[in-house]
Short mmCIF file of C-alpha atoms in Angstrom, two decimals:
data_model
loop_
_atom_site.label_atom_id
_atom_site.label_comp_id
_atom_site.label_asym_id
_atom_site.label_seq_id
_atom_site.Cartn_x
_atom_site.Cartn_y
_atom_site.Cartn_z
CA MET G 1 -8.26 11.56 19.09
CA ARG G 2 -7.81 9.01 21.85
CA ARG G 3 -9.29 5.61 21.13
CA VAL G 4 -11.83 4.15 23.52
CA ALA G 5 -10.74 0.74 24.76
CA PRO G 6 -13.07 -1.92 23.35
CA LEU G 7 -13.64 -3.46 26.79
CA ALA G 8 -15.04 -0.14 28.02
CA TRP G 9 -18.04 -0.43 25.71
CA LEU G 10 -18.12 -4.14 24.85
CA LEU G 11 -18.74 -5.32 28.42
CA PRO G 12 -21.64 -2.93 29.24
CA LEU G 13 -23.25 -3.50 25.84
CA LEU G 14 -22.90 -7.26 26.17
CA GLY G 15 -24.40 -7.16 29.67
CA ALA G 16 -27.36 -5.05 28.57
CA LEU G 17 -28.09 -7.28 25.56
CA ALA G 18 -27.74 -10.39 27.69
CA LEU G 19 -30.45 -9.15 30.05
CA PHE G 20 -32.67 -8.09 27.16
CA SER G 21 -32.26 -11.48 25.45
CA LEU G 22 -34.10 -13.13 28.35
CA LEU G 23 -37.30 -11.27 27.44
CA PRO G 24 -38.41 -12.22 23.87
CA GLY G 25 -39.25 -15.66 22.57
CA ARG G 26 -41.89 -17.91 21.03
CA ALA G 27 -43.59 -18.24 24.40
CA GLY G 28 -44.13 -14.48 24.54
CA TRP G 29 -42.29 -11.64 26.21
CA LEU G 30 -41.05 -12.60 29.65
CA LEU G 31 -41.63 -9.24 31.32
CA PRO G 32 -40.57 -8.91 34.99
CA TRP G 33 -44.11 -8.78 36.40
CA ARG G 34 -44.87 -12.16 34.84
CA LEU G 35 -42.45 -13.72 37.34
CA THR G 36 -44.76 -12.77 40.20
CA GLY G 37 -48.18 -12.93 38.55
CA HIS G 38 -50.71 -15.74 38.32
CA ASP G 39 -48.56 -17.57 35.75
CA ALA G 40 -45.34 -17.07 37.71
CA GLU G 41 -44.48 -20.77 37.81
CA LEU G 42 -44.72 -21.11 34.04
CA ALA G 43 -42.73 -17.91 33.51
CA ARG G 44 -39.95 -19.13 35.82
CA LEU G 45 -39.89 -22.46 34.00
CA ILE G 46 -39.51 -20.68 30.64
CA LEU G 47 -36.76 -18.48 32.07
CA TRP G 48 -34.81 -21.33 33.67
CA GLU G 49 -35.24 -24.12 31.13
CA LEU G 50 -35.35 -22.18 27.84
CA ARG G 51 -34.06 -18.62 27.98
CA LEU G 52 -31.12 -18.91 30.38
CA PRO G 53 -29.39 -21.94 28.77
CA ARG G 54 -29.85 -20.28 25.38
CA LEU G 55 -28.26 -17.05 26.61
CA LEU G 56 -25.27 -18.78 28.23
CA LEU G 57 -24.73 -20.95 25.18
CA ALA G 58 -24.78 -17.88 22.89
CA LEU G 59 -22.14 -16.17 25.03
CA LEU G 60 -19.98 -19.29 25.27
CA VAL G 61 -20.15 -20.29 21.59
CA GLY G 62 -19.76 -16.74 20.29
CA ALA G 63 -16.71 -16.14 22.47
CA ALA G 64 -15.15 -19.43 21.36
CA LEU G 65 -15.67 -18.64 17.67
CA GLY G 66 -14.38 -15.07 17.97
CA LEU G 67 -11.28 -16.09 19.93
CA ALA G 68 -10.48 -19.01 17.61
CA GLY G 69 -10.79 -16.75 14.58
CA ALA G 70 -8.41 -14.18 16.08
CA VAL G 71 -5.83 -16.84 16.98
CA LEU G 72 -5.98 -18.51 13.56
CA GLN G 73 -5.62 -15.17 11.81
CA GLY G 74 -2.58 -14.46 13.97
CA LEU G 75 -1.06 -17.90 13.38
CA THR G 76 -1.53 -17.92 9.62
CA ARG G 77 -1.10 -14.12 9.23
CA ASN G 78 -4.11 -14.36 6.95
CA PRO G 79 -7.09 -12.03 7.58
CA LEU G 80 -9.40 -14.53 5.88
CA ALA G 81 -8.66 -17.36 8.33
CA GLU G 82 -11.56 -18.63 10.45
CA PRO G 83 -12.31 -21.62 12.74
CA GLY G 84 -13.42 -23.93 9.95
CA LEU G 85 -9.88 -23.81 8.56
CA ILE G 86 -8.55 -26.87 10.36
CA GLY G 87 -11.42 -29.33 10.08
CA ALA G 88 -12.92 -28.89 13.56
CA SER G 89 -16.31 -27.61 12.42
CA ALA G 90 -16.61 -30.14 9.59
CA GLY G 91 -15.64 -33.00 11.92
CA ALA G 92 -18.14 -31.93 14.56
CA SER G 93 -20.87 -31.73 11.92
CA LEU G 94 -20.11 -35.22 10.64
CA GLY G 95 -20.15 -36.71 14.14
CA ALA G 96 -23.48 -35.11 15.03
CA VAL G 97 -25.02 -36.10 11.69
CA ILE G 98 -23.95 -39.72 12.24
CA ALA G 99 -25.69 -39.60 15.62
CA ILE G 100 -28.91 -38.49 13.94
CA TYR G 101 -28.57 -41.00 11.09
CA SER G 102 -27.92 -43.95 13.39
CA GLY G 103 -30.75 -43.09 15.79
CA LEU G 104 -28.39 -42.59 18.72
CA GLY G 105 -29.48 -38.96 18.97
CA ALA G 106 -33.06 -40.02 19.68
CA ALA G 107 -32.08 -42.82 22.07
CA PHE G 108 -29.47 -40.88 24.03
CA ALA G 109 -29.80 -37.13 24.48
CA LEU G 110 -26.06 -36.46 24.67
CA ALA G 111 -25.10 -38.68 21.72
CA MET G 112 -25.00 -35.76 19.26
CA PRO G 113 -22.64 -33.52 21.26
CA LEU G 114 -20.43 -36.47 22.23
CA LEU G 115 -20.08 -37.77 18.68
CA GLY G 116 -19.72 -34.20 17.43
CA LEU G 117 -16.83 -33.59 19.81
CA ALA G 118 -15.24 -36.88 18.76
CA GLY G 119 -15.56 -35.85 15.11
CA ALA G 120 -13.95 -32.47 15.81
CA LEU G 121 -10.99 -34.10 17.51
CA LEU G 122 -10.65 -36.60 14.66
CA GLY G 123 -10.69 -33.82 12.06
CA THR G 124 -8.02 -31.79 13.82
CA LEU G 125 -5.81 -34.83 14.46
CA LEU G 126 -5.95 -35.62 10.74
CA THR G 127 -5.06 -32.01 9.95
CA LEU G 128 -2.11 -32.13 12.33
CA ALA G 129 -0.90 -35.45 10.96
CA LEU G 130 -1.08 -34.29 7.33
CA GLY G 131 0.02 -30.67 7.79
CA GLY G 132 2.85 -30.76 10.27
CA GLY G 133 5.39 -29.26 7.85
CA GLY G 134 4.51 -25.60 8.38
CA THR G 135 1.70 -23.07 8.44
CA LEU G 136 0.98 -23.34 4.72
CA SER G 137 0.92 -27.14 4.95
CA LEU G 138 -1.47 -26.86 7.89
CA ILE G 139 -3.85 -24.64 5.90
CA LEU G 140 -3.79 -26.96 2.89
CA ALA G 141 -4.26 -30.04 5.06
CA GLY G 142 -7.15 -28.37 6.89
CA ALA G 143 -8.85 -27.54 3.60
CA ALA G 144 -8.44 -31.12 2.37
CA VAL G 145 -9.68 -32.66 5.63
CA SER G 146 -12.63 -30.27 5.81
CA GLY G 147 -13.60 -31.13 2.25
CA MET G 148 -13.40 -34.84 2.99
CA LEU G 149 -15.47 -34.55 6.15
CA LEU G 150 -18.08 -32.36 4.46
CA ALA G 151 -18.32 -34.96 1.70
CA GLY G 152 -18.94 -37.57 4.40
CA THR G 153 -21.69 -35.40 5.87
CA ALA G 154 -23.29 -35.04 2.43
CA LEU G 155 -23.09 -38.81 1.98
CA VAL G 156 -24.87 -39.44 5.29
CA LEU G 157 -27.54 -36.91 4.31
CA ASN G 158 -27.94 -38.61 0.94
CA LEU G 159 -28.33 -42.03 2.61
CA ALA G 160 -30.79 -40.82 5.26
CA PRO G 161 -33.26 -43.67 5.90
CA ASN G 162 -36.39 -41.50 5.74
CA PRO G 163 -37.44 -37.92 4.93
CA TYR G 164 -37.75 -37.05 8.62
CA ALA G 165 -34.12 -38.02 9.28
CA ALA G 166 -32.98 -36.02 6.24
CA TYR G 167 -34.97 -33.00 7.46
CA GLU G 168 -33.55 -33.29 10.97
CA ILE G 169 -29.99 -33.54 9.65
CA SER G 170 -30.35 -30.56 7.31
CA HIS G 171 -32.13 -28.54 10.01
CA TRP G 172 -29.35 -29.20 12.52
CA MET G 173 -26.63 -28.30 10.02
CA LEU G 174 -28.07 -24.78 9.69
CA GLY G 175 -27.13 -24.00 13.30
CA SER G 176 -29.37 -22.90 16.15
CA LEU G 177 -29.45 -22.17 19.88
CA ALA G 178 -33.11 -23.10 20.26
CA ASP G 179 -34.19 -25.94 22.56
CA ARG G 180 -30.72 -26.52 23.99
CA SER G 181 -30.72 -27.95 27.51
CA TRP G 182 -28.58 -27.53 30.61
CA ASP G 183 -27.15 -31.00 29.93
CA GLN G 184 -25.84 -29.96 26.53
CA LEU G 185 -24.48 -26.71 27.94
CA GLY G 186 -22.81 -28.59 30.79
CA LEU G 187 -21.21 -31.06 28.38
CA ALA G 188 -19.81 -28.39 26.06
CA THR G 189 -18.65 -25.87 28.68
CA PRO G 190 -15.57 -27.67 30.10
CA PHE G 191 -14.18 -28.43 26.64
CA VAL G 192 -14.88 -24.92 25.34
CA LEU G 193 -13.28 -23.26 28.38
CA LEU G 194 -10.22 -25.53 28.22
CA GLY G 195 -9.80 -24.80 24.52
CA MET G 196 -10.21 -21.06 25.07
CA ALA G 197 -7.62 -21.12 27.87
CA MET G 198 -5.16 -22.81 25.50
CA LEU G 199 -5.85 -20.24 22.79
CA LEU G 200 -5.56 -17.23 25.12
CA GLY G 201 -2.13 -18.47 26.20
CA THR G 202 -0.78 -18.16 22.65
CA GLY G 203 -0.81 -14.34 22.66
CA PRO G 204 2.93 -13.67 23.26
CA SER G 205 3.95 -16.27 20.69
CA LEU G 206 1.56 -14.81 18.11
CA ASP G 207 3.06 -11.35 18.72
CA ALA G 208 6.51 -12.76 18.00
CA LEU G 209 5.22 -14.64 14.96
CA SER G 210 3.90 -11.39 13.46
CA LEU G 211 7.56 -10.47 12.88
CA GLY G 212 8.07 -13.59 10.74
CA GLU G 213 8.73 -17.27 11.43
CA LEU G 214 12.53 -16.91 11.52
CA GLN G 215 12.36 -13.98 13.93
CA ALA G 216 9.86 -15.80 16.12
CA ALA G 217 12.08 -18.88 16.26
CA SER G 218 15.06 -16.69 17.21
CA LEU G 219 12.98 -15.29 20.08
CA GLY G 220 12.41 -18.80 21.44
CA VAL G 221 8.99 -19.59 19.96
CA GLN G 222 8.61 -23.30 19.25
CA LEU G 223 6.57 -23.11 16.06
CA PRO G 224 5.51 -26.79 15.85
CA ALA G 225 4.37 -26.69 19.48
CA LEU G 226 2.49 -23.44 18.85
CA ARG G 227 0.69 -24.93 15.85
CA ARG G 228 -0.28 -28.02 17.86
CA ARG G 229 -1.59 -25.88 20.69
CA VAL G 230 -3.68 -23.74 18.36
CA VAL G 231 -5.10 -26.75 16.54
CA VAL G 232 -5.96 -28.65 19.72
CA GLY G 233 -7.38 -25.54 21.42
CA THR G 234 -9.53 -24.78 18.39
CA ALA G 235 -10.71 -28.38 18.22
CA LEU G 236 -11.82 -28.32 21.85
CA ALA G 237 -13.46 -24.89 21.78
CA VAL G 238 -15.01 -24.81 18.31
CA GLY G 239 -15.61 -28.55 18.07
CA ALA G 240 -17.54 -28.70 21.34
CA ALA G 241 -19.51 -25.56 20.40
CA THR G 242 -20.39 -26.87 16.93
CA ALA G 243 -21.34 -30.26 18.36
CA VAL G 244 -24.08 -28.59 20.41
CA THR G 245 -25.29 -25.76 18.18
CA GLY G 246 -24.57 -26.93 14.63
CA THR G 247 -22.49 -24.96 12.16
CA ILE G 248 -22.58 -21.18 12.66
CA GLY G 249 -20.37 -19.43 10.15
CA PHE G 250 -18.62 -16.08 9.83
CA ILE G 251 -18.55 -15.16 13.56
CA GLY G 252 -14.89 -16.19 13.78
CA LEU G 253 -14.08 -14.20 10.65
CA LEU G 254 -15.99 -11.03 11.56
CA ALA G 255 -15.20 -10.60 15.25
CA PRO G 256 -11.41 -10.00 15.03
CA HIS G 257 -11.80 -7.47 12.20
CA LEU G 258 -14.42 -5.46 14.10
CA VAL G 259 -12.08 -4.88 17.06
CA ARG G 260 -8.65 -4.81 15.40
CA GLY G 261 -8.93 -1.17 14.40
CA ALA G 262 -9.52 -0.16 18.03
CA VAL G 263 -6.73 -2.21 19.63
CA GLY G 264 -4.05 -2.16 16.93
CA HIS G 265 -2.62 -5.05 14.98
CA ALA G 266 -0.70 -6.83 17.77
CA PRO G 267 -2.36 -10.30 17.84
CA ARG G 268 -2.27 -10.59 21.63
CA ARG G 269 -4.32 -7.39 22.07
CA VAL G 270 -7.00 -8.66 19.69
CA LEU G 271 -7.74 -11.97 21.46
CA LEU G 272 -9.96 -10.99 24.41
CA PRO G 273 -11.86 -8.21 22.56
CA ALA G 274 -12.46 -10.64 19.67
CA ALA G 275 -13.93 -13.19 22.09
CA LEU G 276 -16.28 -10.56 23.54
CA MET G 277 -17.21 -9.32 20.07
CA GLY G 278 -17.93 -12.90 18.98
CA ALA G 279 -20.27 -13.32 21.95
CA LEU G 280 -21.95 -10.00 21.12
CA LEU G 281 -22.39 -10.88 17.43
CA LEU G 282 -23.94 -14.26 18.15
CA LEU G 283 -26.22 -12.79 20.81
CA VAL G 284 -27.40 -10.09 18.39
CA ALA G 285 -27.95 -12.69 15.64
CA ASP G 286 -29.97 -14.85 18.01
CA LEU G 287 -32.09 -11.87 19.06
CA VAL G 288 -32.76 -10.93 15.44
CA ALA G 289 -33.72 -14.53 14.64
CA ARG G 290 -36.23 -14.49 17.51
CA LEU G 291 -37.67 -11.06 16.80
CA LEU G 292 -38.21 -11.45 13.04
CA PRO G 293 -41.96 -11.86 12.40
CA LEU G 294 -41.70 -15.19 10.61
CA ALA G 295 -43.86 -18.30 10.95
CA GLN G 296 -40.73 -20.34 11.69
CA GLU G 297 -37.67 -19.02 13.49
CA LEU G 298 -34.78 -18.27 11.13
CA GLN G 299 -31.79 -20.54 11.72
CA LEU G 300 -28.64 -18.83 12.97
CA GLY G 301 -26.40 -20.29 10.28
CA VAL G 302 -28.63 -18.77 7.61
CA LEU G 303 -28.67 -15.37 9.30
CA THR G 304 -24.91 -15.18 9.93
CA GLY G 305 -24.30 -16.32 6.35
CA LEU G 306 -26.53 -13.58 4.93
CA VAL G 307 -24.67 -10.94 6.94
CA GLY G 308 -21.18 -12.46 6.80
CA SER G 309 -20.94 -13.19 3.08
CA PRO G 310 -21.06 -9.51 1.97
CA PHE G 311 -18.46 -8.66 4.62
CA PHE G 312 -16.23 -11.46 3.34
CA LEU G 313 -16.52 -10.19 -0.24
CA TRP G 314 -15.77 -6.64 0.91
CA LEU G 315 -12.69 -7.91 2.76
CA VAL G 316 -11.41 -9.71 -0.35
CA TRP G 317 -12.05 -6.58 -2.45
CA ARG G 318 -10.15 -4.41 0.06
CA MET G 319 -7.20 -6.81 0.08
CA GLN G 320 -7.06 -6.70 -3.72
CA ARG G 321 -7.05 -2.91 -3.70
CA GLU G 322 -4.28 -2.75 -1.09
CA SER G 323 -2.07 -5.35 -2.76
CA PRO G 324 0.69 -3.98 -5.04
#
């Protein structure tokens, strides 16, 4: 049976869900006739200031996470690799938490994303400096740097000056798209797009690397340069996304696996479908979070963790069964 190309169904489904995502929310359903009724001005304000930035941020962040996960899995040849592997997410979290702890986040609206982005770049630079000896060294260095940065985040949370600051820090760390502004979207977008462009350009090298490091080197792939490009691209894309939304896990792990069966195992063919699948997954998660009949909206990091953890365990179980 002939396989249906993922783009043939991903793009229409993503477009339909994107339009639908503009309708529900805490302010009520934004049905089309509300845009021309007696409360049209309020409805347009909700659409422009709340729903549209949230939609665009979901698409941007989901695509960045899905693409970064696919590239990292291709680079490490490890199906369990995901964007938190190289310290970008942990660094962004630490930077944003410092902004909350110091009060800069309240004094300056863009302090959190700016410090988050700085933390992501710091984390990835440390990973590069410590793990430049090869792919395995890079993974080990990323794990060590992530652990150190997460410990720093826990320390800041522990030293929070008052219960409100501690609540705000812990609430942000759970990840959310709610109440994000055009300013935050505008700050993150250039860095995310630049990082995604760098990652998309690694496709041919990742295809060569799937044959083995020696074979890739014989085909002209500069492995150290490829690793640097992947790390920097992930830092820009995932770091900027995390700096605005908080930590949202498992999207980068899930998205490549959900499309790989339809496109084959060549890493280059997985990249764009994984980005679209990441955007779709995050958009669906955000819709579920908004539609659940709860007194307080469920945070995205909680929701993706509840869904992603069983998939991760199933993936580990399948790898154990397939291993000799």
